[in-house]
Every structure is written in structure tokens, then in C-alpha cells.
mmCIF file with all atom_site columns, C-alpha atoms in Angstrom:
data_model
loop_
_atom_site.group_PDB
_atom_site.id
_atom_site.type_symbol
_atom_site.label_atom_id
_atom_site.label_alt_id
_atom_site.label_comp_id
_atom_site.label_asym_id
_atom_site.label_entity_id
_atom_site.label_seq_id
_atom_site.pdbx_PDB_ins_code
_atom_site.Cartn_x
_atom_site.Cartn_y
_atom_site.Cartn_z
_atom_site.occupancy
_atom_site.B_iso_or_equiv
_atom_site.pdbx_formal_charge
_atom_site.auth_seq_id
_atom_site.auth_comp_id
_atom_site.auth_asym_id
_atom_site.auth_atom_id
_atom_site.pdbx_PDB_model_num
ATOM 1   C CA . GLY A 1 1   ? 24.043 -31.698 34.124 1.00 0.00 ? 1426 GLY A CA 1
ATOM 2   C CA . GLN A 1 2   ? 22.241 -28.657 35.418 1.00 0.00 ? 1427 GLN A CA 1
ATOM 3   C CA . GLN A 1 3   ? 22.691 -25.412 33.521 1.00 0.00 ? 1428 GLN A CA 1
ATOM 4   C CA . LEU A 1 4   ? 21.769 -21.833 34.211 1.00 0.00 ? 1429 LEU A CA 1
ATOM 5   C CA . ASN A 1 5   ? 21.028 -19.447 31.374 1.00 0.00 ? 1430 ASN A CA 1
ATOM 6   C CA . GLN A 1 6   ? 21.978 -15.948 32.435 1.00 0.00 ? 1431 GLN A CA 1
ATOM 7   C CA . SER A 1 7   ? 21.140 -12.860 30.409 1.00 0.00 ? 1432 SER A CA 1
ATOM 8   C CA . PRO A 1 8   ? 22.153 -10.467 29.195 1.00 0.00 ? 1433 PRO A CA 1
ATOM 9   C CA . GLN A 1 9   ? 25.811 -11.380 28.684 1.00 0.00 ? 1434 GLN A CA 1
ATOM 10  C CA . SER A 1 10  ? 26.829 -7.739  28.923 1.00 0.00 ? 1435 SER A CA 1
ATOM 11  C CA . MET A 1 11  ? 25.226 -4.371  29.526 1.00 0.00 ? 1436 MET A CA 1
ATOM 12  C CA . PHE A 1 12  ? 26.450 -0.905  28.612 1.00 0.00 ? 1437 PHE A CA 1
ATOM 13  C CA . ILE A 1 13  ? 24.514 1.692   30.563 1.00 0.00 ? 1438 ILE A CA 1
ATOM 14  C CA . GLN A 1 14  ? 24.721 5.287   31.706 1.00 0.00 ? 1439 GLN A CA 1
ATOM 15  C CA . GLU A 1 15  ? 25.376 6.134   35.319 1.00 0.00 ? 1440 GLU A CA 1
ATOM 16  C CA . GLY A 1 16  ? 22.082 6.523   37.156 1.00 0.00 ? 1441 GLY A CA 1
ATOM 17  C CA . GLU A 1 17  ? 20.183 4.013   35.048 1.00 0.00 ? 1442 GLU A CA 1
ATOM 18  C CA . ASP A 1 18  ? 18.469 0.962   36.489 1.00 0.00 ? 1443 ASP A CA 1
ATOM 19  C CA . VAL A 1 19  ? 19.765 -2.507  35.600 1.00 0.00 ? 1444 VAL A CA 1
ATOM 20  C CA . SER A 1 20  ? 17.953 -5.809  35.314 1.00 0.00 ? 1445 SER A CA 1
ATOM 21  C CA . MET A 1 21  ? 19.385 -9.272  34.725 1.00 0.00 ? 1446 MET A CA 1
ATOM 22  C CA . ASN A 1 22  ? 17.972 -12.757 35.091 1.00 0.00 ? 1447 ASN A CA 1
ATOM 23  C CA . CYS A 1 23  ? 18.709 -16.442 35.203 1.00 0.00 ? 1448 CYS A CA 1
ATOM 24  C CA . THR A 1 24  ? 16.599 -19.360 34.086 1.00 0.00 ? 1449 THR A CA 1
ATOM 25  C CA . SER A 1 25  ? 17.011 -23.082 34.392 1.00 0.00 ? 1450 SER A CA 1
ATOM 26  C CA . SER A 1 26  ? 15.303 -26.260 33.269 1.00 0.00 ? 1451 SER A CA 1
ATOM 27  C CA . SER A 1 27  ? 15.920 -27.668 36.763 1.00 0.00 ? 1452 SER A CA 1
ATOM 28  C CA . ILE A 1 28  ? 14.527 -26.713 40.129 1.00 0.00 ? 1453 ILE A CA 1
ATOM 29  C CA . PHE A 1 29  ? 16.811 -25.073 42.683 1.00 0.00 ? 1454 PHE A CA 1
ATOM 30  C CA . ASN A 1 30  ? 16.240 -24.741 46.418 1.00 0.00 ? 1455 ASN A CA 1
ATOM 31  C CA . THR A 1 31  ? 18.502 -21.730 46.809 1.00 0.00 ? 1456 THR A CA 1
ATOM 32  C CA . TRP A 1 32  ? 19.345 -18.887 44.449 1.00 0.00 ? 1457 TRP A CA 1
ATOM 33  C CA . LEU A 1 33  ? 22.375 -16.700 45.044 1.00 0.00 ? 1458 LEU A CA 1
ATOM 34  C CA . TRP A 1 34  ? 23.666 -13.596 43.323 1.00 0.00 ? 1459 TRP A CA 1
ATOM 35  C CA . TYR A 1 35  ? 27.379 -12.804 43.395 1.00 0.00 ? 1460 TYR A CA 1
ATOM 36  C CA . LYS A 1 36  ? 29.516 -9.968  42.047 1.00 0.00 ? 1461 LYS A CA 1
ATOM 37  C CA . GLN A 1 37  ? 33.096 -10.442 40.923 1.00 0.00 ? 1462 GLN A CA 1
ATOM 38  C CA . ASP A 1 38  ? 35.594 -7.607  40.489 1.00 0.00 ? 1463 ASP A CA 1
ATOM 39  C CA . PRO A 1 39  ? 38.762 -8.057  38.385 1.00 0.00 ? 1464 PRO A CA 1
ATOM 40  C CA . GLY A 1 40  ? 41.378 -10.120 40.185 1.00 0.00 ? 1465 GLY A CA 1
ATOM 41  C CA . GLU A 1 41  ? 39.013 -11.082 42.993 1.00 0.00 ? 1466 GLU A CA 1
ATOM 42  C CA . GLY A 1 42  ? 36.723 -13.926 43.890 1.00 0.00 ? 1467 GLY A CA 1
ATOM 43  C CA . PRO A 1 43  ? 32.915 -13.680 43.759 1.00 0.00 ? 1468 PRO A CA 1
ATOM 44  C CA . VAL A 1 44  ? 31.327 -11.785 46.637 1.00 0.00 ? 1469 VAL A CA 1
ATOM 45  C CA . LEU A 1 45  ? 27.810 -12.646 47.771 1.00 0.00 ? 1470 LEU A CA 1
ATOM 46  C CA . LEU A 1 46  ? 25.186 -9.947  47.183 1.00 0.00 ? 1471 LEU A CA 1
ATOM 47  C CA . ILE A 1 47  ? 21.861 -11.605 47.948 1.00 0.00 ? 1472 ILE A CA 1
ATOM 48  C CA . ALA A 1 48  ? 20.695 -15.084 48.979 1.00 0.00 ? 1473 ALA A CA 1
ATOM 49  C CA . LEU A 1 49  ? 17.152 -16.358 48.295 1.00 0.00 ? 1474 LEU A CA 1
ATOM 50  C CA . TYR A 1 50  ? 15.699 -19.420 50.008 1.00 0.00 ? 1475 TYR A CA 1
ATOM 51  C CA . LYS A 1 51  ? 11.962 -19.507 49.280 1.00 0.00 ? 1476 LYS A CA 1
ATOM 52  C CA . ALA A 1 52  ? 9.972  -19.521 46.062 1.00 0.00 ? 1477 ALA A CA 1
ATOM 53  C CA . GLY A 1 53  ? 8.473  -16.083 45.527 1.00 0.00 ? 1478 GLY A CA 1
ATOM 54  C CA . GLU A 1 54  ? 10.863 -14.444 47.979 1.00 0.00 ? 1479 GLU A CA 1
ATOM 55  C CA . LEU A 1 55  ? 11.779 -10.848 47.187 1.00 0.00 ? 1480 LEU A CA 1
ATOM 56  C CA . THR A 1 56  ? 14.861 -9.541  48.990 1.00 0.00 ? 1481 THR A CA 1
ATOM 57  C CA . SER A 1 57  ? 16.633 -6.198  48.913 1.00 0.00 ? 1482 SER A CA 1
ATOM 58  C CA . ASN A 1 58  ? 20.172 -5.174  49.813 1.00 0.00 ? 1483 ASN A CA 1
ATOM 59  C CA . GLY A 1 59  ? 20.509 -1.413  49.428 1.00 0.00 ? 1484 GLY A CA 1
ATOM 60  C CA . ARG A 1 60  ? 19.975 -0.581  45.760 1.00 0.00 ? 1485 ARG A CA 1
ATOM 61  C CA . LEU A 1 61  ? 19.848 -4.276  44.851 1.00 0.00 ? 1486 LEU A CA 1
ATOM 62  C CA . THR A 1 62  ? 16.655 -6.316  44.689 1.00 0.00 ? 1487 THR A CA 1
ATOM 63  C CA . ALA A 1 63  ? 16.399 -9.985  43.785 1.00 0.00 ? 1488 ALA A CA 1
ATOM 64  C CA . GLN A 1 64  ? 13.542 -12.445 43.524 1.00 0.00 ? 1489 GLN A CA 1
ATOM 65  C CA . PHE A 1 65  ? 13.280 -16.224 43.681 1.00 0.00 ? 1490 PHE A CA 1
ATOM 66  C CA . GLY A 1 66  ? 10.866 -17.313 40.954 1.00 0.00 ? 1491 GLY A CA 1
ATOM 67  C CA . ILE A 1 67  ? 7.651  -19.114 41.885 1.00 0.00 ? 1492 ILE A CA 1
ATOM 68  C CA . THR A 1 68  ? 8.554  -22.094 39.707 1.00 0.00 ? 1493 THR A CA 1
ATOM 69  C CA . ARG A 1 69  ? 11.987 -22.356 41.437 1.00 0.00 ? 1494 ARG A CA 1
ATOM 70  C CA . LYS A 1 70  ? 13.536 -22.271 37.966 1.00 0.00 ? 1495 LYS A CA 1
ATOM 71  C CA . ASP A 1 71  ? 14.377 -18.603 37.672 1.00 0.00 ? 1496 ASP A CA 1
ATOM 72  C CA . SER A 1 72  ? 15.586 -15.511 39.480 1.00 0.00 ? 1497 SER A CA 1
ATOM 73  C CA . PHE A 1 73  ? 16.221 -11.882 38.650 1.00 0.00 ? 1498 PHE A CA 1
ATOM 74  C CA . LEU A 1 74  ? 18.461 -9.152  40.038 1.00 0.00 ? 1499 LEU A CA 1
ATOM 75  C CA . ASN A 1 75  ? 17.710 -5.447  39.736 1.00 0.00 ? 1500 ASN A CA 1
ATOM 76  C CA . ILE A 1 76  ? 20.097 -2.605  40.505 1.00 0.00 ? 1501 ILE A CA 1
ATOM 77  C CA . SER A 1 77  ? 18.589 0.839   40.854 1.00 0.00 ? 1502 SER A CA 1
ATOM 78  C CA . ALA A 1 78  ? 20.360 4.138   40.126 1.00 0.00 ? 1503 ALA A CA 1
ATOM 79  C CA . SER A 1 79  ? 23.648 2.563   39.054 1.00 0.00 ? 1504 SER A CA 1
ATOM 80  C CA . ILE A 1 80  ? 26.945 4.111   40.180 1.00 0.00 ? 1505 ILE A CA 1
ATOM 81  C CA . PRO A 1 81  ? 30.494 3.572   38.865 1.00 0.00 ? 1506 PRO A CA 1
ATOM 82  C CA . SER A 1 82  ? 31.402 1.039   41.560 1.00 0.00 ? 1507 SER A CA 1
ATOM 83  C CA . ASP A 1 83  ? 28.631 -1.254  40.290 1.00 0.00 ? 1508 ASP A CA 1
ATOM 84  C CA . VAL A 1 84  ? 30.903 -2.168  37.376 1.00 0.00 ? 1509 VAL A CA 1
ATOM 85  C CA . GLY A 1 85  ? 31.838 -5.829  37.410 1.00 0.00 ? 1510 GLY A CA 1
ATOM 86  C CA . ILE A 1 86  ? 30.561 -9.261  36.534 1.00 0.00 ? 1511 ILE A CA 1
ATOM 87  C CA . TYR A 1 87  ? 27.381 -10.497 38.194 1.00 0.00 ? 1512 TYR A CA 1
ATOM 88  C CA . PHE A 1 88  ? 26.739 -14.216 38.552 1.00 0.00 ? 1513 PHE A CA 1
ATOM 89  C CA . CYS A 1 89  ? 23.632 -16.101 39.494 1.00 0.00 ? 1514 CYS A CA 1
ATOM 90  C CA . ALA A 1 90  ? 24.115 -19.433 41.211 1.00 0.00 ? 1515 ALA A CA 1
ATOM 91  C CA . GLY A 1 91  ? 21.730 -22.161 42.199 1.00 0.00 ? 1516 GLY A CA 1
ATOM 92  C CA . GLU A 1 92  ? 21.898 -24.933 44.747 1.00 0.00 ? 1517 GLU A CA 1
ATOM 93  C CA . ALA A 1 93  ? 19.725 -27.985 44.297 1.00 0.00 ? 1518 ALA A CA 1
ATOM 94  C CA . SER A 1 94  ? 20.524 -29.798 47.551 1.00 0.00 ? 1519 SER A CA 1
ATOM 95  C CA . GLY A 1 95  ? 18.443 -29.780 50.697 1.00 0.00 ? 1520 GLY A CA 1
ATOM 96  C CA . GLY A 1 96  ? 21.262 -28.240 52.716 1.00 0.00 ? 1521 GLY A CA 1
ATOM 97  C CA . GLY A 1 97  ? 24.070 -30.666 52.120 1.00 0.00 ? 1522 GLY A CA 1
ATOM 98  C CA . ALA A 1 98  ? 27.507 -29.815 50.817 1.00 0.00 ? 1523 ALA A CA 1
ATOM 99  C CA . ASP A 1 99  ? 26.767 -29.624 47.127 1.00 0.00 ? 1524 ASP A CA 1
ATOM 100 C CA . GLY A 1 100 ? 28.551 -27.325 44.773 1.00 0.00 ? 1525 GLY A CA 1
ATOM 101 C CA . LEU A 1 101 ? 26.809 -24.411 43.157 1.00 0.00 ? 1526 LEU A CA 1
ATOM 102 C CA . THR A 1 102 ? 25.745 -24.258 39.524 1.00 0.00 ? 1527 THR A CA 1
ATOM 103 C CA . PHE A 1 103 ? 26.713 -20.907 38.066 1.00 0.00 ? 1528 PHE A CA 1
ATOM 104 C CA . GLY A 1 104 ? 25.480 -18.832 35.156 1.00 0.00 ? 1529 GLY A CA 1
ATOM 105 C CA . LYS A 1 105 ? 28.026 -17.429 32.695 1.00 0.00 ? 1530 LYS A CA 1
ATOM 106 C CA . GLY A 1 106 ? 27.737 -13.966 34.175 1.00 0.00 ? 1531 GLY A CA 1
ATOM 107 C CA . THR A 1 107 ? 26.502 -10.526 33.166 1.00 0.00 ? 1532 THR A CA 1
ATOM 108 C CA . HIS A 1 108 ? 29.267 -8.032  32.519 1.00 0.00 ? 1533 HIS A CA 1
ATOM 109 C CA . LEU A 1 109 ? 28.075 -4.578  33.610 1.00 0.00 ? 1534 LEU A CA 1
ATOM 110 C CA . ILE A 1 110 ? 29.813 -1.560  32.121 1.00 0.00 ? 1535 ILE A CA 1
ATOM 111 C CA . ILE A 1 111 ? 28.823 1.940   33.177 1.00 0.00 ? 1536 ILE A CA 1
ATOM 112 C CA . GLN A 1 112 ? 29.525 4.978   31.061 1.00 0.00 ? 1537 GLN A CA 1
ATOM 113 C CA . PRO A 1 113 ? 29.794 8.185   33.073 1.00 0.00 ? 1538 PRO A CA 1
ATOM 114 C CA . GLU B 2 1   ? 41.746 -10.296 57.037 1.00 0.00 ? 934  GLU B CA 1
ATOM 115 C CA . THR B 2 2   ? 39.463 -12.007 54.545 1.00 0.00 ? 935  THR B CA 1
ATOM 116 C CA . GLY B 2 3   ? 37.513 -15.090 55.549 1.00 0.00 ? 936  GLY B CA 1
ATOM 117 C CA . VAL B 2 4   ? 38.981 -17.314 52.822 1.00 0.00 ? 937  VAL B CA 1
ATOM 118 C CA . THR B 2 5   ? 42.642 -16.899 51.905 1.00 0.00 ? 938  THR B CA 1
ATOM 119 C CA . GLN B 2 6   ? 44.274 -18.429 48.850 1.00 0.00 ? 939  GLN B CA 1
ATOM 120 C CA . THR B 2 7   ? 47.985 -18.628 48.068 1.00 0.00 ? 940  THR B CA 1
ATOM 121 C CA . PRO B 2 8   ? 49.709 -18.000 45.830 1.00 0.00 ? 941  PRO B CA 1
ATOM 122 C CA . ARG B 2 9   ? 47.684 -15.353 44.011 1.00 0.00 ? 942  ARG B CA 1
ATOM 123 C CA . HIS B 2 10  ? 49.558 -15.973 40.777 1.00 0.00 ? 943  HIS B CA 1
ATOM 124 C CA . LEU B 2 11  ? 51.420 -19.041 39.551 1.00 0.00 ? 944  LEU B CA 1
ATOM 125 C CA . VAL B 2 12  ? 53.258 -19.799 36.345 1.00 0.00 ? 945  VAL B CA 1
ATOM 126 C CA . MET B 2 13  ? 54.372 -23.361 35.794 1.00 0.00 ? 946  MET B CA 1
ATOM 127 C CA . GLY B 2 14  ? 55.687 -25.616 33.080 1.00 0.00 ? 947  GLY B CA 1
ATOM 128 C CA . MET B 2 15  ? 53.893 -28.766 32.046 1.00 0.00 ? 948  MET B CA 1
ATOM 129 C CA . THR B 2 16  ? 56.414 -30.957 33.882 1.00 0.00 ? 949  THR B CA 1
ATOM 130 C CA . ASN B 2 17  ? 56.300 -29.041 37.169 1.00 0.00 ? 950  ASN B CA 1
ATOM 131 C CA . LYS B 2 18  ? 54.575 -30.039 40.383 1.00 0.00 ? 951  LYS B CA 1
ATOM 132 C CA . LYS B 2 19  ? 52.977 -27.301 42.433 1.00 0.00 ? 952  LYS B CA 1
ATOM 133 C CA . SER B 2 20  ? 50.286 -26.904 45.074 1.00 0.00 ? 953  SER B CA 1
ATOM 134 C CA . LEU B 2 21  ? 47.571 -24.353 45.667 1.00 0.00 ? 954  LEU B CA 1
ATOM 135 C CA . LYS B 2 22  ? 46.597 -23.595 49.234 1.00 0.00 ? 955  LYS B CA 1
ATOM 136 C CA . CYS B 2 23  ? 43.312 -22.416 50.718 1.00 0.00 ? 956  CYS B CA 1
ATOM 137 C CA . GLU B 2 24  ? 42.612 -21.527 54.331 1.00 0.00 ? 957  GLU B CA 1
ATOM 138 C CA . GLN B 2 25  ? 39.261 -20.496 55.758 1.00 0.00 ? 958  GLN B CA 1
ATOM 139 C CA . HIS B 2 26  ? 38.891 -18.540 59.000 1.00 0.00 ? 959  HIS B CA 1
ATOM 140 C CA . LEU B 2 27  ? 35.096 -18.775 59.185 1.00 0.00 ? 960  LEU B CA 1
ATOM 141 C CA . GLY B 2 28  ? 34.704 -21.979 61.173 1.00 0.00 ? 961  GLY B CA 1
ATOM 142 C CA . HIS B 2 29  ? 32.993 -23.689 58.242 1.00 0.00 ? 962  HIS B CA 1
ATOM 143 C CA . ASN B 2 30  ? 32.769 -27.436 57.751 1.00 0.00 ? 963  ASN B CA 1
ATOM 144 C CA . ALA B 2 31  ? 32.765 -27.719 53.964 1.00 0.00 ? 964  ALA B CA 1
ATOM 145 C CA . MET B 2 32  ? 35.275 -26.537 51.369 1.00 0.00 ? 965  MET B CA 1
ATOM 146 C CA . TYR B 2 33  ? 35.220 -26.459 47.571 1.00 0.00 ? 966  TYR B CA 1
ATOM 147 C CA . TRP B 2 34  ? 37.496 -26.022 44.548 1.00 0.00 ? 967  TRP B CA 1
ATOM 148 C CA . TYR B 2 35  ? 36.167 -24.312 41.420 1.00 0.00 ? 968  TYR B CA 1
ATOM 149 C CA . LYS B 2 36  ? 37.810 -23.583 38.068 1.00 0.00 ? 969  LYS B CA 1
ATOM 150 C CA . GLN B 2 37  ? 37.004 -20.334 36.263 1.00 0.00 ? 970  GLN B CA 1
ATOM 151 C CA . SER B 2 38  ? 37.988 -20.128 32.600 1.00 0.00 ? 971  SER B CA 1
ATOM 152 C CA . ALA B 2 39  ? 37.345 -17.242 30.244 1.00 0.00 ? 972  ALA B CA 1
ATOM 153 C CA . LYS B 2 40  ? 33.809 -17.138 28.847 1.00 0.00 ? 973  LYS B CA 1
ATOM 154 C CA . LYS B 2 41  ? 32.720 -20.226 30.793 1.00 0.00 ? 974  LYS B CA 1
ATOM 155 C CA . PRO B 2 42  ? 30.720 -20.594 33.991 1.00 0.00 ? 975  PRO B CA 1
ATOM 156 C CA . LEU B 2 43  ? 32.527 -21.467 37.190 1.00 0.00 ? 976  LEU B CA 1
ATOM 157 C CA . GLU B 2 44  ? 33.026 -25.220 37.203 1.00 0.00 ? 977  GLU B CA 1
ATOM 158 C CA . LEU B 2 45  ? 32.863 -27.211 40.424 1.00 0.00 ? 978  LEU B CA 1
ATOM 159 C CA . MET B 2 46  ? 35.879 -29.505 40.795 1.00 0.00 ? 979  MET B CA 1
ATOM 160 C CA . PHE B 2 47  ? 35.871 -30.973 44.307 1.00 0.00 ? 980  PHE B CA 1
ATOM 161 C CA . VAL B 2 48  ? 33.786 -30.849 47.474 1.00 0.00 ? 981  VAL B CA 1
ATOM 162 C CA . TYR B 2 49  ? 34.944 -31.721 50.981 1.00 0.00 ? 982  TYR B CA 1
ATOM 163 C CA . ASN B 2 50  ? 32.365 -32.080 53.738 1.00 0.00 ? 983  ASN B CA 1
ATOM 164 C CA . PHE B 2 51  ? 33.783 -32.580 57.236 1.00 0.00 ? 984  PHE B CA 1
ATOM 165 C CA . LYS B 2 52  ? 37.146 -33.372 55.608 1.00 0.00 ? 985  LYS B CA 1
ATOM 166 C CA . GLU B 2 53  ? 35.653 -36.151 53.505 1.00 0.00 ? 986  GLU B CA 1
ATOM 167 C CA . GLN B 2 54  ? 35.627 -35.797 49.760 1.00 0.00 ? 987  GLN B CA 1
ATOM 168 C CA . THR B 2 55  ? 32.005 -36.015 48.711 1.00 0.00 ? 988  THR B CA 1
ATOM 169 C CA . GLU B 2 56  ? 32.262 -34.985 45.104 1.00 0.00 ? 989  GLU B CA 1
ATOM 170 C CA . ASN B 2 57  ? 34.798 -35.263 42.328 1.00 0.00 ? 990  ASN B CA 1
ATOM 171 C CA . ASN B 2 58  ? 33.290 -33.639 39.303 1.00 0.00 ? 991  ASN B CA 1
ATOM 172 C CA . SER B 2 59  ? 35.045 -35.751 36.646 1.00 0.00 ? 992  SER B CA 1
ATOM 173 C CA . VAL B 2 60  ? 38.294 -33.897 37.182 1.00 0.00 ? 993  VAL B CA 1
ATOM 174 C CA . PRO B 2 61  ? 41.458 -35.304 35.532 1.00 0.00 ? 994  PRO B CA 1
ATOM 175 C CA . SER B 2 62  ? 43.843 -37.083 37.876 1.00 0.00 ? 995  SER B CA 1
ATOM 176 C CA . ARG B 2 63  ? 46.544 -34.452 37.284 1.00 0.00 ? 996  ARG B CA 1
ATOM 177 C CA . PHE B 2 64  ? 44.547 -32.436 39.855 1.00 0.00 ? 997  PHE B CA 1
ATOM 178 C CA . SER B 2 65  ? 44.745 -33.985 43.316 1.00 0.00 ? 998  SER B CA 1
ATOM 179 C CA . PRO B 2 66  ? 42.932 -32.399 46.281 1.00 0.00 ? 999  PRO B CA 1
ATOM 180 C CA . GLU B 2 67  ? 43.857 -32.757 49.931 1.00 0.00 ? 1000 GLU B CA 1
ATOM 181 C CA . CYS B 2 68  ? 41.905 -31.634 52.976 1.00 0.00 ? 1001 CYS B CA 1
ATOM 182 C CA . PRO B 2 69  ? 43.939 -32.284 56.154 1.00 0.00 ? 1002 PRO B CA 1
ATOM 183 C CA . ASN B 2 70  ? 41.433 -30.488 58.400 1.00 0.00 ? 1003 ASN B CA 1
ATOM 184 C CA . SER B 2 71  ? 38.275 -28.436 58.090 1.00 0.00 ? 1004 SER B CA 1
ATOM 185 C CA . SER B 2 72  ? 40.223 -25.169 57.741 1.00 0.00 ? 1005 SER B CA 1
ATOM 186 C CA . HIS B 2 73  ? 42.721 -26.104 55.047 1.00 0.00 ? 1006 HIS B CA 1
ATOM 187 C CA . LEU B 2 74  ? 42.352 -27.305 51.494 1.00 0.00 ? 1007 LEU B CA 1
ATOM 188 C CA . PHE B 2 75  ? 45.068 -27.979 48.946 1.00 0.00 ? 1008 PHE B CA 1
ATOM 189 C CA . LEU B 2 76  ? 45.066 -28.641 45.234 1.00 0.00 ? 1009 LEU B CA 1
ATOM 190 C CA . HIS B 2 77  ? 48.155 -30.515 44.072 1.00 0.00 ? 1010 HIS B CA 1
ATOM 191 C CA . LEU B 2 78  ? 49.042 -30.034 40.418 1.00 0.00 ? 1011 LEU B CA 1
ATOM 192 C CA . HIS B 2 79  ? 51.285 -32.173 38.228 1.00 0.00 ? 1012 HIS B CA 1
ATOM 193 C CA . THR B 2 80  ? 51.880 -32.559 34.484 1.00 0.00 ? 1013 THR B CA 1
ATOM 194 C CA . LEU B 2 81  ? 49.283 -29.931 33.661 1.00 0.00 ? 1014 LEU B CA 1
ATOM 195 C CA . GLN B 2 82  ? 48.282 -28.888 30.159 1.00 0.00 ? 1015 GLN B CA 1
ATOM 196 C CA . PRO B 2 83  ? 48.077 -25.335 28.752 1.00 0.00 ? 1016 PRO B CA 1
ATOM 197 C CA . GLU B 2 84  ? 44.269 -25.611 28.735 1.00 0.00 ? 1017 GLU B CA 1
ATOM 198 C CA . ASP B 2 85  ? 44.409 -25.919 32.526 1.00 0.00 ? 1018 ASP B CA 1
ATOM 199 C CA . SER B 2 86  ? 45.361 -22.242 32.700 1.00 0.00 ? 1019 SER B CA 1
ATOM 200 C CA . ALA B 2 87  ? 42.542 -20.542 34.614 1.00 0.00 ? 1020 ALA B CA 1
ATOM 201 C CA . LEU B 2 88  ? 41.549 -18.877 37.864 1.00 0.00 ? 1021 LEU B CA 1
ATOM 202 C CA . TYR B 2 89  ? 41.178 -21.487 40.600 1.00 0.00 ? 1022 TYR B CA 1
ATOM 203 C CA . LEU B 2 90  ? 38.771 -20.470 43.327 1.00 0.00 ? 1023 LEU B CA 1
ATOM 204 C CA . CYS B 2 91  ? 38.328 -21.940 46.774 1.00 0.00 ? 1024 CYS B CA 1
ATOM 205 C CA . ALA B 2 92  ? 35.119 -21.564 48.762 1.00 0.00 ? 1025 ALA B CA 1
ATOM 206 C CA . SER B 2 93  ? 33.807 -22.649 52.150 1.00 0.00 ? 1026 SER B CA 1
ATOM 207 C CA . SER B 2 94  ? 30.379 -22.978 53.704 1.00 0.00 ? 1027 SER B CA 1
ATOM 208 C CA . GLN B 2 95  ? 28.661 -24.128 56.888 1.00 0.00 ? 1028 GLN B CA 1
ATOM 209 C CA . VAL B 2 96  ? 26.554 -27.141 56.056 1.00 0.00 ? 1029 VAL B CA 1
ATOM 210 C CA . GLY B 2 97  ? 23.477 -27.357 58.248 1.00 0.00 ? 1030 GLY B CA 1
ATOM 211 C CA . GLN B 2 98  ? 23.089 -23.588 58.489 1.00 0.00 ? 1031 GLN B CA 1
ATOM 212 C CA . ASP B 2 99  ? 22.712 -21.167 55.592 1.00 0.00 ? 1032 ASP B CA 1
ATOM 213 C CA . ASN B 2 100 ? 25.232 -23.118 53.513 1.00 0.00 ? 1033 ASN B CA 1
ATOM 214 C CA . ILE B 2 101 ? 26.221 -19.958 51.643 1.00 0.00 ? 1034 ILE B CA 1
ATOM 215 C CA . GLN B 2 102 ? 29.571 -20.374 49.926 1.00 0.00 ? 1035 GLN B CA 1
ATOM 216 C CA . TYR B 2 103 ? 32.195 -17.696 50.553 1.00 0.00 ? 1036 TYR B CA 1
ATOM 217 C CA . PHE B 2 104 ? 35.007 -17.421 48.044 1.00 0.00 ? 1037 PHE B CA 1
ATOM 218 C CA . GLY B 2 105 ? 38.686 -16.617 48.210 1.00 0.00 ? 1038 GLY B CA 1
ATOM 219 C CA . ALA B 2 106 ? 40.347 -14.264 45.726 1.00 0.00 ? 1039 ALA B CA 1
ATOM 220 C CA . GLY B 2 107 ? 41.637 -17.158 43.659 1.00 0.00 ? 1040 GLY B CA 1
ATOM 221 C CA . THR B 2 108 ? 44.945 -18.286 42.212 1.00 0.00 ? 1041 THR B CA 1
ATOM 222 C CA . ARG B 2 109 ? 45.606 -17.211 38.626 1.00 0.00 ? 1042 ARG B CA 1
ATOM 223 C CA . LEU B 2 110 ? 47.403 -20.195 37.054 1.00 0.00 ? 1043 LEU B CA 1
ATOM 224 C CA . SER B 2 111 ? 49.277 -20.074 33.782 1.00 0.00 ? 1044 SER B CA 1
ATOM 225 C CA . VAL B 2 112 ? 50.643 -23.324 32.319 1.00 0.00 ? 1045 VAL B CA 1
ATOM 226 C CA . LEU B 2 113 ? 53.359 -22.864 29.714 1.00 0.00 ? 1046 LEU B CA 1
#
């Protein structure tokens, strides 16, 4: 089946630093999504990407849909304590039907004050 | 009120018990999903319902039985589970034919003793 390789697995950074994480796949996806999950909660959507090459921002977050459709990255600028959590990339291969998402294993972000 | 509500939030059951997880979405979506989230593993798609019809069963053991009586409600019936079934079970919904972004509930934390 399809797999997403997400890296890094975890990051220990200082408050104020920029963060970068990425996902790669051997398969093509038509949609890339980035979610954040806090302890005891479900994943919350951060950014959705629909076109190859698309670069989208949401506040301090920026994500890009790779040209090959097989990769995506998420950047967080000037990290703050509430950015702590687990970030997941997810890909959808369908053309808009009700398919499930394929998820990466997550990047665990830890911020040291 | 959140868009996708799951109950109960926590559940402890023995291997001989029968229990049900409930999911309700208030977003007017037409597709609903069950995912399993285990420690150190990616979210795994279990079932997909599109317009109340099950369109995907991702090789899930028969001790998990989904039910979708209408487009707003989704159940996961559990019986004779194993300890390795302990996990966070997440429900999601989406609007097929539009952005198809999946929105997640907070999950049910299941422990099988």
C-alpha cells in the first residue's frame, strides 16, 4: 500500500526558532494535508494543498506541494510554546471521491523555553 | 460545539465485552471514516462510508463492525477484542465533491484488558 515517509520523527528546538519538516512518498498524491494533534485530541487541519507547486501560508505556517506530487514540506517560523504537538502529513490519491487519507508517522515538536 | 463529536472519550473493556463507539458530525458532510491510531504507528484507515454506503473496509478483523444509519452518525461495534486492539479510535467526516477535507473528532481512547 501507499506509504508516507515523514521526517524528522522529533525535534527539540528553542522558542523563536524556525522549524521545517517534510514528507515523501513513492506514490503520487492529488492532495496534501498537514494536521496538528495535541495530547488527548484529534488531528486539526493546518493547511491543505491541491496543486503541484502550490505554496500556501497560514499565519506563521507555510507548506508546499512538491512539483512531482510525491512530497510536501511544512515550515513554522518563530516558534512559540503553543506550537508543541505532533504534526502529521497526509495524502489523498483519489480524484475527489471518499477515499481515506494516508498518513505519515508524525513529527513530534518539543520547544524548550 | 465541535463539528465531529465522539463518545465515549475513554473506554475500558474486557475481551469478552461488547461495546459501541459513537460518532456524530454536525457539518452536513456526506462521508464518514474510522481510523485507528496506535503508538508509534501512522493513523490507519479502517472503514469509509460514502452517502451511508460502505465503500472501503481496509482488511479490518470482523470483531470490528461499523454501522452508518444516516449521513450524520457512525458507530463502531466492538466484540471479543484483543489487548492489541487498545488504541485511539478516531472518526472523521468530509464533503465529497467539494474540498473533501477530513475533519476529525477527539477520539475514543480504548483499553482492552
